[in-house]
Amino acid sequence: MLGFCLAEPGDYVAREGEPVDGLYIILDGQAEVSASANAEEANRPDYVLNKYDYFGYGTNSSDHQVNVVALSKLTCFILPNQYGYLLQPKTIWNAEETPEHSLLEKILHLEPLEVDIFRGFTLPEGPMFRQVFGGQLIGQALAAASKTVDCLKMVHSLHAIFLVAGDNNMPIIYQVHRARDGSSFATRKVEAKQKGLVIFTLIASFQKEEVGFEHQAAIMPDVPPPEQLLNLEEIRERRLTDPRFPTQYRNLAAKKKFTPWPIEMRFCEDSASQHKPSLNYWFRARGKLSDDQALHRCVVAYASDLLYSGVSLNPHREKGLKTYSLSLDHSIWFHKPVKADDWLLYVIESPSAHGGRGFVTGRMFNRQGELIMSLTQEALIRREKTRGPNPRPKL
Ligand SMILES: CCCCC/C=C\C/C=C\C/C=C\C/C=C\CCCC(=O)SCCNC(=O)CCNC(=O)[C@H](O)C(C)(C)COP(=O)(O)OP(=O)(O)OC[C@H]1O[C@@H](n2cnc3c(N)ncnc32)[C@H](O)[C@@H]1OP(=O)(O)O
């Protein structure tokens, strides 16, 4: 049976250690989540739940991990555990194993561990670099933040800093701090941790839909449509068979393990323009994405770090150059709703490289020429250091 819970100020609505009997949604009033008394939890701040916040069902634990105490007269709607399946719609982050579903939903899937704490993984099927891919940290952290925000509010900006290179072989814990819940805006801070160390932080701001002033000064460059262009895999295939490349290079490239990225990209310029500090390409998610704007924003956030800061290295590319490059920070402004499984044009420019840092700006347009997002990033860009034990090349 569905039910309601009415509580007076000071009443316990949930007690730590008691079984979770359902999902509680606050319809009226305020409640406080109080930190448990045990040592490990003692440093967690208390926080306040407001109208439409919820607790209970949905965490991995069958017992409440915290106390929830009414701060005012409180009315909660209770959805008992047996109706929990109603909360598992064919939507964001349910990682359904259906073949037509995009791998990206699986990559962005997070396990809820506790209130506002989630666990994410680096999947072997996804793109792998020597450290956890920056876009994965941004996408998963944004997914964690989005799960704690009233679903009427959508992310409109995020700012991320990469502190420490993440380990691909270890889960990542995302802890969300509810910085503010206003009536129009909400702010979340997310810390991503491995081995107890903060490796990444994100601040994201969410806003309820609003009607206001409108203009767009940015004009989409005149580029060929994606249907006329080659994707990354086709470019690679061509390079493997192009007789203009040395046989040794082609054999080496063919032996390299190659996993197609979950993002399809089509480049608007040919390799002759690779020295320009700019790049235009179309991209879209591979496979079907659930119809959930929050998911689509996480997917483009993920994709936005794949081929981005490398553009600041373009003017410096030369034969034999080995580079060491890492995203340092990343900001995104979402201007309009985005459809990540439809083509978006990523227009990237690098106005400056200086002091070991490359700066890039990005704009994303939909096929109708609407400016959907603006982005900036700074990355560490260095020549790769020769490692001690590695023999230096003999001339
Ligand atoms: C036609 C058009 C075609 C277009 C192109 C087509 C195809 C392209 C195909 C493929 C492209 C492929 C890949 C691109 C895709 C994706 C890019 C993804 C980007 C990322 O996903 S990026 C991950 C996120 N971002 C982070 O994860 C940063 C976390 N943050 C930190 O990591 C620290 O915050 C740091 C390091 C910034 C400051 O830390 P710090 O203050 O301690 O800095 P420090 O300088 O001391 O370096 C410390 C240690 O870094 C190593 N190190 C430094 N410099 C080095 C060098 N030059 N060579 C070798 N190793 C070096 C050494 O290990 C050194 O340690 P040691 O000195 O002891 O050796």
Short mmCIF file of C-alpha atoms in Angstrom, two decimals, residues 182-319:
data_model
loop_
_atom_site.label_atom_id
_atom_site.label_comp_id
_atom_site.label_asym_id
_atom_site.label_seq_id
_atom_site.Cartn_x
_atom_site.Cartn_y
_atom_site.Cartn_z
CA GLY A 182 17.25 27.71 -4.37
CA SER A 183 13.89 28.02 -6.04
CA SER A 184 15.42 28.59 -9.53
CA PHE A 185 18.99 27.31 -9.11
CA ALA A 186 20.76 24.49 -7.30
CA THR A 187 24.50 24.05 -6.82
CA ARG A 188 26.43 20.83 -6.24
CA LYS A 189 30.05 20.12 -5.50
CA VAL A 190 31.35 16.65 -6.27
CA GLU A 191 34.58 15.06 -5.11
CA ALA A 192 35.89 11.97 -6.88
CA LYS A 193 38.12 9.80 -4.70
CA GLN A 194 40.40 6.81 -5.08
CA LYS A 195 42.19 5.30 -2.07
CA GLY A 196 40.67 8.12 0.02
CA LEU A 197 42.47 10.75 -2.08
CA VAL A 198 40.51 13.44 -3.95
CA ILE A 199 41.55 13.04 -7.60
CA PHE A 200 38.96 15.35 -9.18
CA THR A 201 36.45 18.03 -8.18
CA LEU A 202 33.45 19.43 -10.00
CA ILE A 203 31.12 22.30 -9.23
CA ALA A 204 27.90 22.26 -11.21
CA SER A 205 24.99 24.67 -11.26
CA PHE A 206 21.45 23.61 -12.20
CA GLN A 207 18.51 25.78 -13.21
CA LYS A 208 14.76 25.42 -13.71
CA GLU A 209 13.61 26.24 -17.24
CA GLU A 210 13.03 29.97 -17.63
CA VAL A 211 11.97 32.26 -20.48
CA GLY A 212 14.17 35.34 -21.01
CA PHE A 213 16.22 37.53 -23.37
CA GLU A 214 17.52 35.75 -26.47
CA HIS A 215 20.36 36.30 -28.91
CA GLN A 216 23.05 34.26 -30.66
CA ALA A 217 26.07 36.11 -32.03
CA ALA A 218 28.11 32.96 -32.75
CA ILE A 219 27.75 31.66 -36.30
CA MET A 220 28.31 28.01 -37.17
CA PRO A 221 31.24 27.63 -39.61
CA ASP A 222 30.42 26.49 -43.11
CA VAL A 223 31.54 22.84 -43.08
CA PRO A 224 30.47 19.74 -45.04
CA PRO A 225 27.65 17.70 -43.49
CA PRO A 226 28.70 14.59 -41.54
CA GLU A 227 27.35 12.23 -44.23
CA GLN A 228 30.09 13.44 -46.60
CA LEU A 229 32.94 12.88 -44.12
CA LEU A 230 35.03 9.98 -42.82
CA ASN A 231 34.93 8.83 -39.22
CA LEU A 232 37.96 8.03 -37.03
CA GLU A 233 37.78 4.30 -37.79
CA GLU A 234 37.63 4.91 -41.54
CA ILE A 235 40.62 7.27 -41.34
CA ARG A 236 42.53 4.57 -39.46
CA GLU A 237 41.50 1.91 -42.02
CA ARG A 238 42.73 4.16 -44.84
CA ARG A 239 46.05 4.75 -43.10
CA LEU A 240 46.54 0.99 -42.69
CA THR A 241 46.15 0.42 -46.42
CA ASP A 242 47.50 3.71 -47.83
CA PRO A 243 50.75 2.86 -49.72
CA ARG A 244 52.03 6.42 -49.07
CA PHE A 245 52.65 5.44 -45.42
CA PRO A 246 55.79 3.31 -44.75
CA THR A 247 55.04 -0.45 -44.48
CA GLN A 248 56.69 -0.53 -41.04
CA TYR A 249 54.29 2.19 -39.77
CA ARG A 250 51.29 0.39 -41.26
CA ASN A 251 52.28 -2.98 -39.73
CA LEU A 252 52.84 -1.37 -36.33
CA ALA A 253 49.51 0.50 -36.47
CA ALA A 254 47.65 -2.67 -37.48
CA LYS A 255 49.04 -4.56 -34.46
CA LYS A 256 47.97 -1.87 -31.97
CA LYS A 257 44.89 -2.89 -29.96
CA PHE A 258 42.06 -0.77 -31.31
CA THR A 259 38.77 -0.26 -29.48
CA PRO A 260 36.24 1.92 -31.30
CA TRP A 261 35.20 4.85 -29.12
CA PRO A 262 31.55 5.07 -27.98
CA ILE A 263 31.54 8.49 -29.67
CA GLU A 264 31.55 8.62 -33.46
CA MET A 265 33.56 11.52 -34.91
CA ARG A 266 33.78 12.88 -38.44
CA PHE A 267 36.55 15.37 -39.21
CA CYS A 268 35.76 18.41 -41.36
CA GLU A 269 39.37 19.06 -42.43
CA ASP A 270 41.95 16.70 -43.86
CA SER A 271 45.27 15.94 -42.22
CA ALA A 272 46.94 18.77 -44.21
CA SER A 273 45.37 21.28 -41.82
CA GLN A 274 46.60 19.43 -38.73
CA HIS A 275 49.08 22.23 -37.87
CA LYS A 276 46.38 24.84 -37.41
CA PRO A 277 45.51 25.61 -33.76
CA SER A 278 41.89 24.75 -34.54
CA LEU A 279 39.76 21.70 -35.35
CA ASN A 280 36.16 21.18 -36.45
CA TYR A 281 34.47 17.82 -36.22
CA TRP A 282 31.00 16.37 -36.03
CA PHE A 283 30.30 13.85 -33.29
CA ARG A 284 27.45 11.87 -31.80
CA ALA A 285 26.97 9.05 -29.32
CA ARG A 286 27.06 5.56 -30.81
CA GLY A 287 23.91 3.55 -30.15
CA LYS A 288 20.60 4.54 -28.72
CA LEU A 289 20.41 6.87 -25.72
CA SER A 290 17.45 7.00 -23.34
CA ASP A 291 15.30 10.07 -23.72
CA ASP A 292 16.60 11.93 -20.67
CA GLN A 293 18.08 15.43 -20.99
CA ALA A 294 20.25 14.87 -17.89
CA LEU A 295 21.82 11.82 -19.56
CA HIS A 296 22.37 13.67 -22.86
CA ARG A 297 24.22 16.44 -21.01
CA CYS A 298 26.43 13.88 -19.22
CA VAL A 299 27.21 12.24 -22.57
CA VAL A 300 28.33 15.46 -24.28
CA ALA A 301 30.32 16.37 -21.17
CA TYR A 302 32.04 12.97 -21.50
CA ALA A 303 32.68 13.45 -25.23
CA SER A 304 33.93 17.02 -24.85
CA ASP A 305 37.31 15.90 -23.43
CA LEU A 306 38.11 13.25 -26.07
CA LEU A 307 39.68 15.38 -28.78
CA TYR A 308 40.00 18.84 -27.34
CA SER A 309 43.20 20.07 -25.66
CA GLY A 310 45.29 18.19 -28.26
CA VAL A 311 44.41 21.08 -30.61
CA SER A 312 46.79 23.32 -28.62
CA LEU A 313 49.61 21.00 -29.70
CA ASN A 314 48.77 21.18 -33.41
CA PRO A 315 51.15 24.04 -34.36
CA HIS A 316 53.99 22.23 -32.55
CA ARG A 317 53.57 18.78 -34.11
CA GLU A 318 56.64 17.49 -35.88
CA LYS A 319 57.97 14.12 -36.94
#
